[in-house]
Amino acid sequence: MDLILFGPPGAGKGTQAHRLSKLLGIPSISTGDLMRAERAGESDLGKKFDSYMSQGLLVPDTLVVELLEGRLGRADAAGGAIFDGYPRTLPQALALDELLASADRAIQHVVSIDIELDEMLERITGRRACQATGQIFHLRYNPPPADFQGTLVQRPDDTEAVVRKRYEEYTRKTAPLKEHYGDRGLLRAVDGVGALDQVAARIRTAIGWTSGCRGGPAV
Ligand code: AMP
């Protein structure tokens, strides 16, 4: 199965993609994570990504599509994938359609996780990661345990000014993709507000997944 988790920054796409990945036995592919890995390696490509990411701007399509193509070509993605944070523009969506079609595959579900700007700002600006393990916490909703010894760091693009820019990019360039998938009857919207388990259950319903039964259209 190939499916897209769609939604503004902070909607919970990454968390839900990891859960779904375990449930469905297919990898979750996050172009944001792939870019952060390049940045951490301080490659030339990583430096290029950094100049866009640190300002909350979308990375140009040609670079993103190349990155995605490389990841999709790996063996673990041969039977399907969950796309998290990709596509973010129409050219990216068209490139994905083509890449999948060349392997006789197609997107089966697009789940849009919806949240409002205020909720998103609160979630993202309170997000912190353990520097050593990468484990994600939230200062208010999911604080580290009392005996936590590590150092908490904030993603450089999680500051309020950059998050507002990311949201603007989402609204202007990414949200219009809903029409691309809606016209094909693939789009389902779920409320992204609530406990992780609740949102996960809404997503499973949206893709028509019931215990032991994968796929199927949502009813
Ligand atoms: P994310 O981790 O998905 O929130 O992405 C973090 C940042 O990486 C975004 O604000 C963009 O600068 C960049 N990025 C990630 N995925 C894409 C994409 N599909 N297209 C363009 N830029 C992207």
mmCIF file of C-alpha atoms and ligand atoms in Angstrom:
data_model
loop_
_atom_site.group_PDB
_atom_site.id
_atom_site.type_symbol
_atom_site.label_atom_id
_atom_site.label_comp_id
_atom_site.label_asym_id
_atom_site.label_seq_id
_atom_site.Cartn_x
_atom_site.Cartn_y
_atom_site.Cartn_z
ATOM 1 C CA MET A 1 0.000 0.000 0.000
ATOM 2 C CA ASP A 2 1.176 3.526 -0.735
ATOM 3 C CA LEU A 3 -0.329 6.295 1.312
ATOM 4 C CA ILE A 4 0.312 9.931 2.079
ATOM 5 C CA LEU A 5 -0.047 11.606 5.450
ATOM 6 C CA PHE A 6 -0.829 15.183 4.693
ATOM 7 C CA GLY A 7 -1.202 18.208 6.954
ATOM 8 C CA PRO A 8 0.434 21.377 8.281
ATOM 9 C CA PRO A 9 3.632 21.309 10.338
ATOM 10 C CA GLY A 10 2.939 20.007 13.839
ATOM 11 C CA ALA A 11 -0.141 18.018 12.813
ATOM 12 C CA GLY A 12 1.510 14.853 14.109
ATOM 13 C CA LYS A 13 2.335 13.312 10.728
ATOM 14 C CA GLY A 14 5.697 11.931 11.856
ATOM 15 C CA THR A 15 4.377 10.287 15.013
ATOM 16 C CA GLN A 16 1.403 8.787 13.235
ATOM 17 C CA ALA A 17 3.532 7.685 10.280
ATOM 18 C CA HIS A 18 5.797 5.690 12.614
ATOM 19 C CA ARG A 19 2.796 4.007 14.214
ATOM 20 C CA LEU A 20 1.279 3.142 10.864
ATOM 21 C CA SER A 21 4.608 1.875 9.618
ATOM 22 C CA LYS A 22 4.680 -0.720 12.417
ATOM 23 C CA LEU A 23 1.058 -1.620 11.856
ATOM 24 C CA LEU A 24 1.277 -2.031 8.088
ATOM 25 C CA GLY A 25 4.849 -3.324 7.854
ATOM 26 C CA ILE A 26 5.953 -0.687 5.334
ATOM 27 C CA PRO A 27 8.486 2.122 5.889
ATOM 28 C CA SER A 28 7.564 5.708 6.579
ATOM 29 C CA ILE A 29 9.487 8.089 4.360
ATOM 30 C CA SER A 30 9.968 11.620 5.653
ATOM 31 C CA THR A 31 11.783 13.986 3.315
ATOM 32 C CA GLY A 32 12.318 16.287 6.328
ATOM 33 C CA ASP A 33 14.172 13.482 8.158
ATOM 34 C CA LEU A 34 16.201 12.660 5.043
ATOM 35 C CA MET A 35 17.195 16.320 4.767
ATOM 36 C CA ARG A 36 18.093 16.586 8.452
ATOM 37 C CA ALA A 37 20.335 13.528 8.049
ATOM 38 C CA GLU A 38 22.121 15.236 5.123
ATOM 39 C CA ARG A 39 22.463 18.398 7.177
ATOM 40 C CA ALA A 40 23.907 16.508 10.138
ATOM 41 C CA GLY A 41 26.510 14.991 7.795
ATOM 42 C CA GLU A 42 27.411 18.525 6.638
ATOM 43 C CA SER A 43 27.435 17.416 2.999
ATOM 44 C CA ASP A 44 27.186 20.044 0.232
ATOM 45 C CA LEU A 45 23.632 18.916 -0.337
ATOM 46 C CA GLY A 46 22.965 19.253 3.388
ATOM 47 C CA LYS A 47 24.194 22.855 3.317
ATOM 48 C CA LYS A 48 21.866 23.620 0.428
ATOM 49 C CA PHE A 49 18.914 22.150 2.347
ATOM 50 C CA ASP A 50 19.893 24.124 5.420
ATOM 51 C CA SER A 51 19.617 27.477 3.682
ATOM 52 C CA TYR A 52 15.919 26.816 2.967
ATOM 53 C CA MET A 53 14.976 24.830 6.069
ATOM 54 C CA SER A 54 16.358 27.336 8.562
ATOM 55 C CA GLN A 55 14.098 30.010 7.041
ATOM 56 C CA GLY A 56 11.014 27.803 6.938
ATOM 57 C CA LEU A 57 11.007 27.764 3.131
ATOM 58 C CA LEU A 58 10.337 24.758 0.936
ATOM 59 C CA VAL A 59 13.406 23.175 -0.634
ATOM 60 C CA PRO A 60 13.274 23.365 -4.474
ATOM 61 C CA ASP A 61 11.384 20.501 -6.119
ATOM 62 C CA THR A 62 14.265 19.131 -8.189
ATOM 63 C CA LEU A 63 16.373 18.504 -5.079
ATOM 64 C CA VAL A 64 13.468 16.975 -3.171
ATOM 65 C CA VAL A 65 12.363 14.675 -5.963
ATOM 66 C CA GLU A 66 15.907 13.343 -6.371
ATOM 67 C CA LEU A 67 16.099 12.632 -2.651
ATOM 68 C CA LEU A 68 12.721 10.907 -2.665
ATOM 69 C CA GLU A 69 13.570 8.828 -5.717
ATOM 70 C CA GLY A 70 16.723 7.532 -4.038
ATOM 71 C CA ARG A 71 14.832 6.543 -0.897
ATOM 72 C CA LEU A 72 11.931 4.972 -2.742
ATOM 73 C CA GLY A 73 14.359 2.839 -4.719
ATOM 74 C CA ARG A 74 15.541 1.049 -1.590
ATOM 75 C CA ALA A 75 14.427 -2.556 -1.095
ATOM 76 C CA ASP A 76 12.316 -1.962 2.017
ATOM 77 C CA ALA A 77 10.008 0.370 0.058
ATOM 78 C CA ALA A 78 9.324 -2.138 -2.736
ATOM 79 C CA GLY A 79 5.983 -3.172 -1.247
ATOM 80 C CA GLY A 80 4.669 0.258 -0.379
ATOM 81 C CA ALA A 81 5.415 3.263 1.790
ATOM 82 C CA ILE A 82 3.911 5.948 3.976
ATOM 83 C CA PHE A 83 4.870 9.397 2.763
ATOM 84 C CA ASP A 84 5.265 11.960 5.538
ATOM 85 C CA GLY A 85 5.823 15.558 4.479
ATOM 86 C CA TYR A 86 5.955 14.658 0.788
ATOM 87 C CA PRO A 87 4.564 15.806 -1.610
ATOM 88 C CA ARG A 88 4.415 19.486 -0.716
ATOM 89 C CA THR A 89 3.871 20.949 -4.188
ATOM 90 C CA LEU A 90 2.038 19.916 -7.343
ATOM 91 C CA PRO A 91 5.254 19.079 -9.264
ATOM 92 C CA GLN A 92 6.271 16.814 -6.363
ATOM 93 C CA ALA A 93 2.872 15.094 -6.447
ATOM 94 C CA LEU A 94 3.140 14.538 -10.194
ATOM 95 C CA ALA A 95 6.688 13.190 -9.834
ATOM 96 C CA LEU A 96 5.477 10.738 -7.175
ATOM 97 C CA ASP A 97 2.608 9.590 -9.398
ATOM 98 C CA GLU A 98 5.128 8.897 -12.156
ATOM 99 C CA LEU A 99 7.641 7.125 -9.941
ATOM 100 C CA LEU A 100 4.972 4.844 -8.525
ATOM 101 C CA ALA A 101 3.391 4.207 -11.921
ATOM 102 C CA SER A 102 6.746 3.021 -13.268
ATOM 103 C CA ALA A 103 6.566 0.278 -10.614
ATOM 104 C CA ASP A 104 2.863 -0.450 -11.289
ATOM 105 C CA ARG A 105 1.932 1.272 -8.077
ATOM 106 C CA ALA A 106 -0.299 4.184 -7.183
ATOM 107 C CA ILE A 107 -1.281 6.186 -4.133
ATOM 108 C CA GLN A 108 -4.264 4.527 -2.497
ATOM 109 C CA HIS A 109 -5.003 6.896 0.361
ATOM 110 C CA VAL A 110 -4.252 10.480 1.285
ATOM 111 C CA VAL A 111 -5.082 11.273 4.887
ATOM 112 C CA SER A 112 -5.140 14.921 5.807
ATOM 113 C CA ILE A 113 -4.542 15.501 9.535
ATOM 114 C CA ASP A 114 -6.208 18.813 10.256
ATOM 115 C CA ILE A 115 -5.252 21.245 13.031
ATOM 116 C CA GLU A 116 -5.624 25.013 13.482
ATOM 117 C CA LEU A 117 -2.746 27.506 13.501
ATOM 118 C CA ASP A 118 -2.910 28.199 17.280
ATOM 119 C CA GLU A 119 -2.804 24.515 18.165
ATOM 120 C CA MET A 120 0.073 24.024 15.752
ATOM 121 C CA LEU A 121 2.105 26.899 17.209
ATOM 122 C CA GLU A 122 1.677 25.591 20.730
ATOM 123 C CA ARG A 123 2.640 22.073 19.748
ATOM 124 C CA ILE A 124 5.715 22.986 17.738
ATOM 125 C CA THR A 125 7.200 25.723 19.868
ATOM 126 C CA GLY A 126 6.956 23.444 22.946
ATOM 127 C CA ARG A 127 8.586 20.513 21.158
ATOM 128 C CA ARG A 128 12.037 19.436 22.382
ATOM 129 C CA ALA A 129 14.296 16.516 21.543
ATOM 130 C CA CYS A 130 16.835 14.723 23.680
ATOM 131 C CA GLN A 131 20.171 15.683 22.145
ATOM 132 C CA ALA A 132 21.636 12.200 22.587
ATOM 133 C CA THR A 133 18.730 9.928 21.582
ATOM 134 C CA GLY A 134 16.467 12.152 19.477
ATOM 135 C CA GLN A 135 13.481 11.187 21.644
ATOM 136 C CA ILE A 136 10.758 13.806 21.311
ATOM 137 C CA PHE A 137 9.100 15.512 24.281
ATOM 138 C CA HIS A 138 6.733 18.424 24.715
ATOM 139 C CA LEU A 139 7.400 20.858 27.561
ATOM 140 C CA ARG A 140 3.728 20.870 28.510
ATOM 141 C CA TYR A 141 2.028 17.775 27.093
ATOM 142 C CA ASN A 142 4.770 15.185 27.258
ATOM 143 C CA PRO A 143 7.547 16.446 29.563
ATOM 144 C CA PRO A 144 10.627 14.300 30.201
ATOM 145 C CA PRO A 145 10.509 12.166 33.371
ATOM 146 C CA ALA A 146 11.706 13.660 36.674
ATOM 147 C CA ASP A 147 14.938 11.628 36.538
ATOM 148 C CA PHE A 148 15.758 12.704 32.932
ATOM 149 C CA GLN A 149 19.503 13.315 32.665
ATOM 150 C CA GLY A 150 19.854 14.384 29.027
ATOM 151 C CA THR A 151 19.973 17.758 27.322
ATOM 152 C CA LEU A 152 16.834 18.988 25.588
ATOM 153 C CA VAL A 153 17.254 20.867 22.324
ATOM 154 C CA GLN A 154 14.822 22.682 20.073
ATOM 155 C CA ARG A 155 14.840 22.074 16.312
ATOM 156 C CA PRO A 156 16.201 25.322 14.823
ATOM 157 C CA ASP A 157 13.124 25.611 12.590
ATOM 158 C CA ASP A 158 10.707 25.160 15.515
ATOM 159 C CA THR A 159 10.902 28.778 16.688
ATOM 160 C CA GLU A 160 7.697 30.804 16.333
ATOM 161 C CA ALA A 161 8.917 33.035 13.485
ATOM 162 C CA VAL A 162 10.077 30.091 11.388
ATOM 163 C CA VAL A 163 6.975 28.044 12.186
ATOM 164 C CA ARG A 164 4.765 30.901 10.939
ATOM 165 C CA LYS A 165 6.746 30.906 7.690
ATOM 166 C CA ARG A 166 6.396 27.120 7.381
ATOM 167 C CA TYR A 167 2.645 27.454 7.871
ATOM 168 C CA GLU A 168 2.480 30.148 5.214
ATOM 169 C CA GLU A 169 4.368 27.865 2.783
ATOM 170 C CA TYR A 170 1.945 25.058 3.641
ATOM 171 C CA THR A 171 -1.114 27.220 3.028
ATOM 172 C CA ARG A 172 0.189 28.686 -0.215
ATOM 173 C CA LYS A 173 1.892 25.714 -1.870
ATOM 174 C CA THR A 174 0.864 22.490 -0.143
ATOM 175 C CA ALA A 175 -2.791 22.831 0.888
ATOM 176 C CA PRO A 176 -3.893 23.258 -2.774
ATOM 177 C CA LEU A 177 -2.806 19.637 -3.319
ATOM 178 C CA LYS A 178 -5.987 18.603 -1.547
ATOM 179 C CA GLU A 179 -7.736 19.304 -4.816
ATOM 180 C CA HIS A 180 -5.301 17.091 -6.763
ATOM 181 C CA TYR A 181 -6.134 14.103 -4.555
ATOM 182 C CA GLY A 182 -9.713 15.093 -3.731
ATOM 183 C CA ASP A 183 -10.603 15.080 -7.436
ATOM 184 C CA ARG A 184 -9.392 11.477 -7.593
ATOM 185 C CA GLY A 185 -11.455 10.484 -4.560
ATOM 186 C CA LEU A 186 -8.362 9.649 -2.510
ATOM 187 C CA LEU A 187 -8.531 12.307 0.194
ATOM 188 C CA ARG A 188 -9.899 11.728 3.705
ATOM 189 C CA ALA A 189 -9.668 14.411 6.408
ATOM 190 C CA VAL A 190 -9.252 13.507 10.068
ATOM 191 C CA ASP A 191 -9.322 15.745 13.127
ATOM 192 C CA GLY A 192 -5.739 15.989 14.418
ATOM 193 C CA VAL A 193 -6.747 17.234 17.870
ATOM 194 C CA GLY A 194 -6.898 14.637 20.631
ATOM 195 C CA ALA A 195 -4.813 11.901 22.201
ATOM 196 C CA LEU A 196 -2.327 10.112 19.935
ATOM 197 C CA ASP A 197 -4.357 6.900 20.179
ATOM 198 C CA GLN A 198 -7.545 8.693 19.181
ATOM 199 C CA VAL A 199 -5.968 10.298 16.134
ATOM 200 C CA ALA A 200 -4.352 6.963 15.189
ATOM 201 C CA ALA A 201 -7.777 5.281 15.341
ATOM 202 C CA ARG A 202 -9.261 7.990 13.097
ATOM 203 C CA ILE A 203 -6.493 7.403 10.568
ATOM 204 C CA ARG A 204 -7.037 3.647 10.579
ATOM 205 C CA THR A 205 -10.733 4.226 9.934
ATOM 206 C CA ALA A 206 -9.927 6.665 7.132
ATOM 207 C CA ILE A 207 -7.839 4.057 5.306
ATOM 208 C CA GLY A 208 -10.370 1.312 5.922
ATOM 209 C CA TRP A 209 -8.018 -0.701 8.102
ATOM 210 C CA THR A 210 -9.543 -3.098 10.555
ATOM 211 C CA SER A 211 -7.639 -5.681 12.535
ATOM 212 C CA GLY A 212 -6.134 -8.205 10.150
ATOM 213 C CA CYS A 213 -7.593 -6.491 7.087
ATOM 214 C CA ARG A 214 -5.334 -4.138 5.161
ATOM 215 C CA GLY A 215 -6.348 -1.673 2.531
ATOM 216 C CA GLY A 216 -9.934 -1.534 1.365
ATOM 217 C CA PRO A 217 -11.709 1.730 0.670
ATOM 218 C CA ALA A 218 -12.913 3.774 3.604
ATOM 219 C CA VAL A 219 -16.613 3.419 4.195
HETATM 220 P P1 AMP B 1 9.340 18.513 8.118
HETATM 221 O O1 AMP B 1 10.278 17.758 8.959
HETATM 222 O O2 AMP B 1 8.540 17.633 7.203
HETATM 223 O O3 AMP B 1 8.482 19.465 8.899
HETATM 224 O O4 AMP B 1 10.229 19.426 7.131
HETATM 225 C C1 AMP B 1 11.124 20.388 7.654
HETATM 226 C C2 AMP B 1 11.597 21.291 6.528
HETATM 227 O O5 AMP B 1 12.270 20.510 5.534
HETATM 228 C C3 AMP B 1 10.506 22.033 5.772
HETATM 229 O O6 AMP B 1 10.133 23.231 6.425
HETATM 230 C C4 AMP B 1 11.208 22.285 4.438
HETATM 231 O O7 AMP B 1 12.160 23.337 4.542
HETATM 232 C C5 AMP B 1 11.990 21.001 4.225
HETATM 233 N N1 AMP B 1 11.188 19.966 3.516
HETATM 234 C C6 AMP B 1 10.842 18.740 3.993
HETATM 235 N N2 AMP B 1 10.134 18.054 3.079
HETATM 236 C C7 AMP B 1 10.029 18.863 2.001
HETATM 237 C C8 AMP B 1 9.391 18.739 0.741
HETATM 238 N N3 AMP B 1 8.692 17.630 0.411
HETATM 239 N N4 AMP B 1 9.478 19.778 -0.128
HETATM 240 C C9 AMP B 1 10.174 20.891 0.178
HETATM 241 N N5 AMP B 1 10.777 21.099 1.360
HETATM 242 C C10 AMP B 1 10.709 20.089 2.273
#
